[in-house]
Tab-separated table of C-alpha atoms in Angstrom:
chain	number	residue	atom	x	y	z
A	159	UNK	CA	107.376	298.408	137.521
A	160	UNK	CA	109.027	301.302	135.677
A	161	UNK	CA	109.120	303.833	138.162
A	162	UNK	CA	109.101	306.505	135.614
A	163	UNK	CA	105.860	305.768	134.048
A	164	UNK	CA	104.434	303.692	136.567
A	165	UNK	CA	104.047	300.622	133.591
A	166	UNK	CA	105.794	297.643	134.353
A	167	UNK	CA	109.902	297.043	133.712
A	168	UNK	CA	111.034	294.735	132.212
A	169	UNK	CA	108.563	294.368	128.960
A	170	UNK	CA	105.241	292.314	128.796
A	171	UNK	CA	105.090	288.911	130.941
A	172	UNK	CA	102.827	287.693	127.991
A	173	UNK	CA	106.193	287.649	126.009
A	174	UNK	CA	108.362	286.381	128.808
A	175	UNK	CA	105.758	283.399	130.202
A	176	UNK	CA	103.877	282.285	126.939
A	177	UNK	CA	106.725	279.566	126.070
A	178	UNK	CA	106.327	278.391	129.568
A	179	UNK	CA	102.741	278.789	129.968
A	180	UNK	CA	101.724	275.008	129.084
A	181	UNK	CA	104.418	273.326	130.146
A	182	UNK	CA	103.744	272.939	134.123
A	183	UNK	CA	104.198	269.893	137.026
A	184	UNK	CA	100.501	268.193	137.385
A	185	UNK	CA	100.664	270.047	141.086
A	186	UNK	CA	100.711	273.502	138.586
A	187	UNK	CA	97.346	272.204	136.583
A	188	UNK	CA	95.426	271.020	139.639
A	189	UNK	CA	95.736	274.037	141.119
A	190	UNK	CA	94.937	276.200	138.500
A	191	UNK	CA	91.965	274.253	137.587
A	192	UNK	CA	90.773	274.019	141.608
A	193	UNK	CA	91.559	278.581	140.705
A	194	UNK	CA	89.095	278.398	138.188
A	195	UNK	CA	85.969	277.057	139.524
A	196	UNK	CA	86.774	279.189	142.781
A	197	UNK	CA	86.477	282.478	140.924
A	198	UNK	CA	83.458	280.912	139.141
A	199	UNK	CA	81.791	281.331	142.599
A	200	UNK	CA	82.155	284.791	142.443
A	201	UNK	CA	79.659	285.397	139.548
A	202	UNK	CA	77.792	281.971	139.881
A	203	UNK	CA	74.867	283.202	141.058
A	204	UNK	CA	74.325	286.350	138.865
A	205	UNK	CA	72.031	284.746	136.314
A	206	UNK	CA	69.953	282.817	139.033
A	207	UNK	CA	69.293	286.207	141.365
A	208	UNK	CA	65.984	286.851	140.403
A	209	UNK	CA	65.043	282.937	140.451
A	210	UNK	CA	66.033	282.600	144.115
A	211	UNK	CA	63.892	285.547	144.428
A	212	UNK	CA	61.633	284.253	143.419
A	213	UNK	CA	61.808	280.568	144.617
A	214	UNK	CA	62.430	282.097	148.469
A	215	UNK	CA	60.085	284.702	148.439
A	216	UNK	CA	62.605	287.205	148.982
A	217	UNK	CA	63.273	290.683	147.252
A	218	UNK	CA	66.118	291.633	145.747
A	219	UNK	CA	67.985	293.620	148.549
A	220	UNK	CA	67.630	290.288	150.184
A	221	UNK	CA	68.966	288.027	147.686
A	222	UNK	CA	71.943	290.701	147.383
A	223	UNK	CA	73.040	289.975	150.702
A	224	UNK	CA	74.306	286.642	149.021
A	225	UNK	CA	77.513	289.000	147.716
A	226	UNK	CA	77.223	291.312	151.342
A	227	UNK	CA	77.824	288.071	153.104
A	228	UNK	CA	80.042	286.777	150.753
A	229	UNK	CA	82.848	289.655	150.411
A	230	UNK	CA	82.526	290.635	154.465
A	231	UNK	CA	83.481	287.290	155.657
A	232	UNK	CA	86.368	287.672	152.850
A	233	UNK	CA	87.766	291.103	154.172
A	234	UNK	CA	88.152	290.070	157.557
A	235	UNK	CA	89.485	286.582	156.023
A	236	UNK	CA	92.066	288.605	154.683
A	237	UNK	CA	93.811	289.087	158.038
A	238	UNK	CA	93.629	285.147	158.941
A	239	UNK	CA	95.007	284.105	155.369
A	240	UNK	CA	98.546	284.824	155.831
A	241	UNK	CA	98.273	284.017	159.763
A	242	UNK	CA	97.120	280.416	159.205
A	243	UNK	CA	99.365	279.585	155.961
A	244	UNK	CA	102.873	280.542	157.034
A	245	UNK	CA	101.508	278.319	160.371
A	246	UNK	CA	99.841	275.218	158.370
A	247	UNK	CA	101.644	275.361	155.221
A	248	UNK	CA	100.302	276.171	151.751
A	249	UNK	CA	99.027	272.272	150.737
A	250	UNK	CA	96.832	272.298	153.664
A	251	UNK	CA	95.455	276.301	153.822
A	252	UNK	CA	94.002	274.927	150.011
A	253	UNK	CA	92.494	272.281	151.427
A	254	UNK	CA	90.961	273.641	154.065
A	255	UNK	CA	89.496	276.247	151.880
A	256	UNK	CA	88.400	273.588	149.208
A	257	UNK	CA	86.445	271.841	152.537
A	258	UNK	CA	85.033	274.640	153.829
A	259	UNK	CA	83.765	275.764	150.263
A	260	UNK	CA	82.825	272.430	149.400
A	261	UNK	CA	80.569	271.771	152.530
A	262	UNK	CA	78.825	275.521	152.821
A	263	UNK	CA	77.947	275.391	148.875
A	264	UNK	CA	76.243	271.964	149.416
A	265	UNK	CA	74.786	273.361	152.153
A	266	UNK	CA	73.508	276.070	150.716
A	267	UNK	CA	71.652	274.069	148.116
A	268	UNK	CA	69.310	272.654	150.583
A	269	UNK	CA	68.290	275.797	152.399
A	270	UNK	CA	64.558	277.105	152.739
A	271	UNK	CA	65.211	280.519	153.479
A	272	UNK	CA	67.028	283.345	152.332
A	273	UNK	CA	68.857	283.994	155.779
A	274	UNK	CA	70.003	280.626	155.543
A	275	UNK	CA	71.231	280.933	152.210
A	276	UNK	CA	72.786	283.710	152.972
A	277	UNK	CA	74.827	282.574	156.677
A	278	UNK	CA	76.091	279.379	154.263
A	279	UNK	CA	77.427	281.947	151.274
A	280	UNK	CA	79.413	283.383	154.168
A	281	UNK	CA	81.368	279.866	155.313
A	282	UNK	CA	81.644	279.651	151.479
A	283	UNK	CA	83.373	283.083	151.537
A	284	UNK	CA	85.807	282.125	154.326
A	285	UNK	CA	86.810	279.206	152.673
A	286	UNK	CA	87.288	280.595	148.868
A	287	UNK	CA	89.310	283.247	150.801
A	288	UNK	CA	91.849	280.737	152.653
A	289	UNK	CA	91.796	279.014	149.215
A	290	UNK	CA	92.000	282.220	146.247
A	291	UNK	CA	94.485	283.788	148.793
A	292	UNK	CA	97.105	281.287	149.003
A	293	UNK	CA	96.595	279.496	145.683
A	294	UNK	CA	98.683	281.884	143.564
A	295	UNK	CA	101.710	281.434	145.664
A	296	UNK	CA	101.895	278.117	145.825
A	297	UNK	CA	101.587	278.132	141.671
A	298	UNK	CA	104.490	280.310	141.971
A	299	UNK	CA	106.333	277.792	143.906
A	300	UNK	CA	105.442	274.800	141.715
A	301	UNK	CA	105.421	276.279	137.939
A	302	UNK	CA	107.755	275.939	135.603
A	303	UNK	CA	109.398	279.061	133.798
A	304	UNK	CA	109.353	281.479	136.291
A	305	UNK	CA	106.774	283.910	138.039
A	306	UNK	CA	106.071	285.942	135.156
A	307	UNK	CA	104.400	282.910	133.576
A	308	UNK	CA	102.795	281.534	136.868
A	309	UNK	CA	100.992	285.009	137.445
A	310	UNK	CA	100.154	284.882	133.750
A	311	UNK	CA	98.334	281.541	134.077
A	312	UNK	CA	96.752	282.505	137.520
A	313	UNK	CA	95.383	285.441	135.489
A	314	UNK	CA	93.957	283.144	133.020
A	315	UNK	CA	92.399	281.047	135.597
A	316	UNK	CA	90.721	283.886	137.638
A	317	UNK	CA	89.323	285.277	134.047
A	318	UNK	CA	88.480	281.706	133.224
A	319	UNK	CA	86.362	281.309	136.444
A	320	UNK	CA	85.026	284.917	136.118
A	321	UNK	CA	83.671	284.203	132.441
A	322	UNK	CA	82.453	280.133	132.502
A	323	UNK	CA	81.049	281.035	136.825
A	324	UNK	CA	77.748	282.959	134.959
A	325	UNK	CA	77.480	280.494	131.783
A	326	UNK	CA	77.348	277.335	135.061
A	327	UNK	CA	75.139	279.246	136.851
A	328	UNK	CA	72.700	280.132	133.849
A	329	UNK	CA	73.064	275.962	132.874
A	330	UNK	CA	72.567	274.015	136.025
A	331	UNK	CA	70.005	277.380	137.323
A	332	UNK	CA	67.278	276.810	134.663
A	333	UNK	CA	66.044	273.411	135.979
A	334	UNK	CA	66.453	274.893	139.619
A	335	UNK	CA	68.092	277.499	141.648
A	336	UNK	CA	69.804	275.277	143.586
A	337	UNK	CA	71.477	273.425	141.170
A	338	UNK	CA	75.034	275.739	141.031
A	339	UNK	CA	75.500	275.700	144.517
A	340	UNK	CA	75.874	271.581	144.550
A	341	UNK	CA	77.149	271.820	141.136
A	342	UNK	CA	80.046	273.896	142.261
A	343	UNK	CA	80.502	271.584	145.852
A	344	UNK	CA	80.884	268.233	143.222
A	345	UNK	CA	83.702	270.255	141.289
A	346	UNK	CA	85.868	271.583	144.470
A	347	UNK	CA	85.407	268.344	145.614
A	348	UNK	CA	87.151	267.235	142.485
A	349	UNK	CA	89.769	269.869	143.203
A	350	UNK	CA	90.517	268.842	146.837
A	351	UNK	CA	90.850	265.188	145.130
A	352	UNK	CA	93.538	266.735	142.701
A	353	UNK	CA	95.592	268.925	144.912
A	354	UNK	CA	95.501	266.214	147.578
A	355	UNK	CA	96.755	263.728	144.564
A	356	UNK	CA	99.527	266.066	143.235
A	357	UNK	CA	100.426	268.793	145.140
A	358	UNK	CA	103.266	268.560	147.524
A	359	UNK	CA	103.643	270.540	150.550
A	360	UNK	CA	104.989	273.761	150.200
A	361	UNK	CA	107.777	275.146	152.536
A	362	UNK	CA	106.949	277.200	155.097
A	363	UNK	CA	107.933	281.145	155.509
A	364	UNK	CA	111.016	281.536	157.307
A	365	UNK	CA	108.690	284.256	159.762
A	366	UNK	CA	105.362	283.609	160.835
A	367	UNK	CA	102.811	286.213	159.386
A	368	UNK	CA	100.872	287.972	162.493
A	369	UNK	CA	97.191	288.642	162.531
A	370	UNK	CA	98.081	292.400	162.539
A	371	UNK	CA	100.277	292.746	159.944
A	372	UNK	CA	98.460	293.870	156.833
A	373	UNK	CA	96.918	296.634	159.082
A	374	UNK	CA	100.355	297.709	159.605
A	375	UNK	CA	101.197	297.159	156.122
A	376	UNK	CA	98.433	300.198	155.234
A	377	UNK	CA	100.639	302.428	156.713
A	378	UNK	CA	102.183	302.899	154.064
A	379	UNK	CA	100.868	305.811	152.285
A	380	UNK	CA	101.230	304.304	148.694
A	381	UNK	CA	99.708	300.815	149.562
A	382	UNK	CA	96.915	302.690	151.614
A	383	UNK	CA	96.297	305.063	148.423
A	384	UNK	CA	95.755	302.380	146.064
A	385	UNK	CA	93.389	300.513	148.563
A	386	UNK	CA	91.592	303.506	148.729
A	387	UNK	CA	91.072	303.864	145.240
A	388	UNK	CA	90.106	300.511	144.621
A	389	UNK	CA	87.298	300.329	147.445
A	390	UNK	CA	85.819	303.274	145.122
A	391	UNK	CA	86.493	300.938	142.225
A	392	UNK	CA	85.270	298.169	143.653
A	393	UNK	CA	82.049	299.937	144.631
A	394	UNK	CA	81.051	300.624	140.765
A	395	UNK	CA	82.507	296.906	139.516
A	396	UNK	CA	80.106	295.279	142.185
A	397	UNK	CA	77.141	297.481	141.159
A	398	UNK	CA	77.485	295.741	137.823
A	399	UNK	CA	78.478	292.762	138.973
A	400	UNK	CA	75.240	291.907	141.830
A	401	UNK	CA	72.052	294.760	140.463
A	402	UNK	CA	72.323	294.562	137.089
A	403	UNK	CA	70.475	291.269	136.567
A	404	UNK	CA	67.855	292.450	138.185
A	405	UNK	CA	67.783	295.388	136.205
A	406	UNK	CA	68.142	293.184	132.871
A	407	UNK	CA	65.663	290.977	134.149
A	408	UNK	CA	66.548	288.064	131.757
A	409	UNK	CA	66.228	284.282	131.945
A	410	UNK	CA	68.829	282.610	133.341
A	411	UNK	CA	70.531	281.535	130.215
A	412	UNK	CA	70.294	284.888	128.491
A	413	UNK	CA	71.873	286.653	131.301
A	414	UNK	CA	74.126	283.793	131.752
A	415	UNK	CA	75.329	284.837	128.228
A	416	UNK	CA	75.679	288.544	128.844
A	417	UNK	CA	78.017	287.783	131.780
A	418	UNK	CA	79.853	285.095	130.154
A	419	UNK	CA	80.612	287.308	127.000
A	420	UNK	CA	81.526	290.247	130.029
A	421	UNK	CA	83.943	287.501	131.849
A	422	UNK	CA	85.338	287.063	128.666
A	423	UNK	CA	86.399	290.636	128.412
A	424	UNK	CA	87.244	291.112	131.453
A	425	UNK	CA	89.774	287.750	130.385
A	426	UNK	CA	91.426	289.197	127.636
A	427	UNK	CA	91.419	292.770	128.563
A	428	UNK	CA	93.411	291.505	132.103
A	429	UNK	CA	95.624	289.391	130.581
A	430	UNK	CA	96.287	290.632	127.101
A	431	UNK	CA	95.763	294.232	127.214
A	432	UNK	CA	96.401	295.718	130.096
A	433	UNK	CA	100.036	294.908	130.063
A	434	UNK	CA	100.811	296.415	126.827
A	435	UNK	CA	98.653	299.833	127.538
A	436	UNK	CA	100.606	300.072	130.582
A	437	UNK	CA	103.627	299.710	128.848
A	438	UNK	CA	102.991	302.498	126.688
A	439	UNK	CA	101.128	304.696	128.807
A	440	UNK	CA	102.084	304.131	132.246
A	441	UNK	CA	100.325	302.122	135.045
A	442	UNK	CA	98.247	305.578	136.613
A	443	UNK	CA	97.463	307.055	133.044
A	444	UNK	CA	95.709	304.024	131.905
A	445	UNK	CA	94.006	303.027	135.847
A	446	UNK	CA	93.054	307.116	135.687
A	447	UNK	CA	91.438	306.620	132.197
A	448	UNK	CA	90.350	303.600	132.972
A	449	UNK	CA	88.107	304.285	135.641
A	450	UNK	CA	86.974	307.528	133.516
A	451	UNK	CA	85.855	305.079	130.379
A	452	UNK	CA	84.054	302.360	133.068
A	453	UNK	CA	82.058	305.727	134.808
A	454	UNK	CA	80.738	306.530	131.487
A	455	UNK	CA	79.610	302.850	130.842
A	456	UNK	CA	78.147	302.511	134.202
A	457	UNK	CA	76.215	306.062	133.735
A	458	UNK	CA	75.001	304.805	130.134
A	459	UNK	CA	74.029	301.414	131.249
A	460	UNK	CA	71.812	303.172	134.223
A	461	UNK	CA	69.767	305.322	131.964
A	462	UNK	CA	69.713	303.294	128.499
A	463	UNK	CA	67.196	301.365	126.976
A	464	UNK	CA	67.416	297.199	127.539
A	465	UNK	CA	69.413	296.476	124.161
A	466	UNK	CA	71.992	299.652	125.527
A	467	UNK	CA	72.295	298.330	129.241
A	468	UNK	CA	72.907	294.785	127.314
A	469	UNK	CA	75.975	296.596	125.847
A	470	UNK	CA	77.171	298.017	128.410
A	471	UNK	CA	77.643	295.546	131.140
A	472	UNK	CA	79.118	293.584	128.680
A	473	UNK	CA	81.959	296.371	127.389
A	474	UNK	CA	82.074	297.330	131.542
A	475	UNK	CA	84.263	294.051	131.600
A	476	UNK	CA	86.959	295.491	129.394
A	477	UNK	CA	87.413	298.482	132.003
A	478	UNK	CA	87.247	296.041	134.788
A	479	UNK	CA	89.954	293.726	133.439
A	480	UNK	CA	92.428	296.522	132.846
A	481	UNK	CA	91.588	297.969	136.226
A	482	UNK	CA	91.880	294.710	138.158
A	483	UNK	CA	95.307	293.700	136.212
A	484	UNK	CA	96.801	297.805	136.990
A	485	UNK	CA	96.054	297.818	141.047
A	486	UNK	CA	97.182	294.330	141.980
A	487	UNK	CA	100.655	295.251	140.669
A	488	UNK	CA	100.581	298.713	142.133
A	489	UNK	CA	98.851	296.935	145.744
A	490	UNK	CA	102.056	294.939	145.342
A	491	UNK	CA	104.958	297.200	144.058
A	492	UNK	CA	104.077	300.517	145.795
A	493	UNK	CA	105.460	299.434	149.580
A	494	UNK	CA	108.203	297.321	150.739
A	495	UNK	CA	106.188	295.336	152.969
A	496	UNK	CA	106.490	291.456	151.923
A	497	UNK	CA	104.099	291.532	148.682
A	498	UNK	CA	101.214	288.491	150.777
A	499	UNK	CA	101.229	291.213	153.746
A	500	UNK	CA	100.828	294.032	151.186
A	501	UNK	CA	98.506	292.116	149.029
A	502	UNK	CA	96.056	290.926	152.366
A	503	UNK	CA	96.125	294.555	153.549
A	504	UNK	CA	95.100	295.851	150.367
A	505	UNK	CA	92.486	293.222	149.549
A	506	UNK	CA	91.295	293.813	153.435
A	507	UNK	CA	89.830	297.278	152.124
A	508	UNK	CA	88.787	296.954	148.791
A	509	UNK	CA	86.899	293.877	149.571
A	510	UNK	CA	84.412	295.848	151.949
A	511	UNK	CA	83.456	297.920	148.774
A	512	UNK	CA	82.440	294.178	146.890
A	513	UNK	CA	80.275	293.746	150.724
A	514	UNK	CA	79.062	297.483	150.094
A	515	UNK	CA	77.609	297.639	146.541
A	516	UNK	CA	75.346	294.172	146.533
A	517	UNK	CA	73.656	295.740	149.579
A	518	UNK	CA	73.144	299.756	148.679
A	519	UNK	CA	72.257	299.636	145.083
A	520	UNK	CA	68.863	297.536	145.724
A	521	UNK	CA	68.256	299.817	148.804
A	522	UNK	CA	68.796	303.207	146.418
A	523	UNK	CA	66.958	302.166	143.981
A	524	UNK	CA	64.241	301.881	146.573
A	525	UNK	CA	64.648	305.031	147.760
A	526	UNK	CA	65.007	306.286	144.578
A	527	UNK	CA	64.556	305.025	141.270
A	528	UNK	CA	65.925	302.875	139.282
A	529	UNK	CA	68.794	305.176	137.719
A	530	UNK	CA	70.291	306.240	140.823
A	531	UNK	CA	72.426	303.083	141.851
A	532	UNK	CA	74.024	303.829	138.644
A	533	UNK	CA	74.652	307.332	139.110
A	534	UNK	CA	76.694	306.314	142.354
A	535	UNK	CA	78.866	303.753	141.117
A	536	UNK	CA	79.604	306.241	138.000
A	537	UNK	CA	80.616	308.786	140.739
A	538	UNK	CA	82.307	306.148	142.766
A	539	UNK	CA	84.627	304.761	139.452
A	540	UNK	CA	85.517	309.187	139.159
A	541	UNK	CA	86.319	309.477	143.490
A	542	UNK	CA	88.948	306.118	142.892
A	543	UNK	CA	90.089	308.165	139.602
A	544	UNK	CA	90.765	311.277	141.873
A	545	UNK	CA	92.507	309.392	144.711
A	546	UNK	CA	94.933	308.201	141.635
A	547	UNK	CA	95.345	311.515	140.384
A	548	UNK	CA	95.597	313.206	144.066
A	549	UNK	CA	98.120	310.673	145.203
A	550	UNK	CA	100.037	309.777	142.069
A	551	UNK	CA	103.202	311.094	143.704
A	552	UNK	CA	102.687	307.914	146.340
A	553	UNK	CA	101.678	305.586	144.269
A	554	UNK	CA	104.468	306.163	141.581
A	555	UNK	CA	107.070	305.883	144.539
A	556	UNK	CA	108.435	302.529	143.658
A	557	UNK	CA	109.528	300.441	146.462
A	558	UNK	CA	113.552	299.279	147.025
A	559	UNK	CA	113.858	295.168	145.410
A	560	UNK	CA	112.558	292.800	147.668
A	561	UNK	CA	114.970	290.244	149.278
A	562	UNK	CA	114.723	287.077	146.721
A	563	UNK	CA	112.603	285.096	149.911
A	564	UNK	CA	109.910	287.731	149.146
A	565	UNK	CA	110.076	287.050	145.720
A	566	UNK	CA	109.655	283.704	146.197
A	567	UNK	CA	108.808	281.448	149.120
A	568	UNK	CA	106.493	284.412	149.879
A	569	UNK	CA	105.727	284.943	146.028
A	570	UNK	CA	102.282	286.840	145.720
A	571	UNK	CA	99.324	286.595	147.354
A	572	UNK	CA	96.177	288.153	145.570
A	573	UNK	CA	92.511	287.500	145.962
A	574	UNK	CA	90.279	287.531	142.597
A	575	UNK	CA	92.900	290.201	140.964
């Protein structure tokens, strides 16, 4: 990153890792392709919400828990990630993942209550964190043409997953609820298949990565800044992300749509635009304004009519692409902690945020009215704007050049940008 603007040096990695993108090792594809239908799980059940509402009886602060669940058991995962991989090696931390996610999303299919439903989303969390978490660096240390175009294609891949996770979940959902969840056990099945196929095992770290090591990493007043200001962040994105179907109140396929046209922005704005607004504005000018622009959307989408909240959640994916893109590469430039340490630490925090949001916003609106969630997450998106602004000193302190192991063998560990 250019420490003088806070953009990235060096120009855009779309330039540098587009000739490279396509041509990768088999290990490379598999991979990215097992990367996509993780991060589908993420937004796979957004369309069907109200349907397992409705098919378990259950109200929607209930069926929320499904992301509370979800992103808790991923927060703490973040502290066993690193600890198990530099012990097992990166081949099998995937494919224990893919297992775990494999069995607790069949499982999940077959249960008759909610609290069931939810204790099996949480397995599936533990496992699509062992999996999302290491997945990146191992593409690093099989691709072809460098980092810059192995982060590029893990990019596509999570916006992939993000955009097509709503458009399976609207498909398989209308004939029944349960439908995704076995859907998405028969493709990570496929997955484990592929990266047991083609996928060689990685080396392991040179150091063994302790349990307590991305705590220490937060020490760090730059990394802990930016975590802070992306559990705000994170707050508003999974306000949009878990109440607004209810909110919408749509059939699956139509809100299917809405969130695959959102995914889709969310795509293109990560990966395309981000890096070239950053490198004429500066990494904190465009997170600051960022997070300004997705405040308004959220506060608009809260207290429009249907056709406006329709427009809204889908143009809140531009902000969150840009955002998501802007604090992984500040979570991993800002410190000189080895970037998987600084990257678990980070994700550690914001994570709680993602566990936060699916549970308050049903249990506001209760309280409250339907307006109010939104009015919280808009104020949320302005407090991680503020820490930015506050702390911009830290977070545009730019840390001395890695050792090359850090570069590589470590490469970068990031869950779901």
């Amino acid at each position: 990153m250019n420490s003088s603007t806070g953009g990235p040096a060096g120009g855009d990695p779309l330039d540098k890792g587009a000739t490279s993108l396509l041509r990768q090792p088999k290990a490379v594809w598999a991979t990215a392709g097992a990367s996509v239908v993780a991060f589908m799980g993420i937004g796979l059940v957004d369309p069907i919400l109200p349907s397992i509402a409705k098919g378990l009886d259950a109200s929607a602060s209930q069926v929320s828990l499904l992301f509370t669940s979800y992103f808790l058991i991923t927060a703490v995962a973040m502290l066993v990630t690193g600890f198990v991989s530099s012990r097992i090696g990166g081949k099998k931390t995937l494919l224990l993942g893919l297992a775990l996610v494999v069995v607790f999303a069949g499982l999940a299919g077959t249960s008759g209550s909610v609290g069931e439903l939810v204790g099996f989303r949480a397995g599936w969390g533990l496992g699509n964190a062992l999996f999302v978490s290491t997945a990146l660096a191992v593409i690093v240390g099989a691709a072809a043409g460098g980092s810059a175009a192995a982060i590029l294609l893990y990019e596509s891949a999570l916006g992939l997953g993000m955009a097509c996770g709503p458009l399976l979940g609207a498909v398989l959902g209308n004939a029944s609820w349960r439908y995704p969840f076995f859907g998405t056990a028969v493709l990570m099945a496929v997955g484990f298949l592929c990266i047991t196929a083609f996928l060689k095992e990685q080396p392991k770290p040179a150091q063994k990565t302790s349990l307590l090591a991305p705590i220490k990493a937060l020490g760090h007043g730059g990394l802990a800044s930016a975590a802070a200001s992306a559990f705000f962040y994170n707050y508003t994105f999974f306000t949009v992300l878990a109440f607004t179907p209810f909110v919408l109140n749509m059939t699956p396929y139509k809100s299917g749509a809405i969130f695959f046209a959102w995914g889709l922005l969310l795509a293109v704005f990560s990966v395309l635009v981000a890096p070239r607004l950053q490198a004429k504005m500066g990494s904190l000018r465009v997170l600051g304004g960022s997070l300004v622009l997705l405040a308004a959307d959220v506060l608009v989408l809260g207290y429009g009519n249907h056709a406006t909240a329709i427009v809204c959640t889908i143009l809140s994916g531009a902000f969150i692409g840009v955002n998501n893109t802007v604090y992984t590469e500040l979570a991993l430039g800002v410190s000189d902690a080895p970037r998987p340490v600084a990257s678990a630490g980070y994700n550690f925090v914001r994570w709680f945020a993602a566990a936060a949001a699916p549970f308050f916003a049903p249990k506001i609106e209760e309280w409250s009215n339907i307006h109010v969630p939104f009015v919280v997450a808009a104020v949320t998106a302005v407090l991680g704007a503020v820490v930015v602004w506050v702390r911009r000193e830290a977070l545009t302190h730019e840390a001395e050049e890695l050792e090359p192991k850090h570069a590589t063998e470590d490469s970068v560990t990031v869950f779901a940008n």
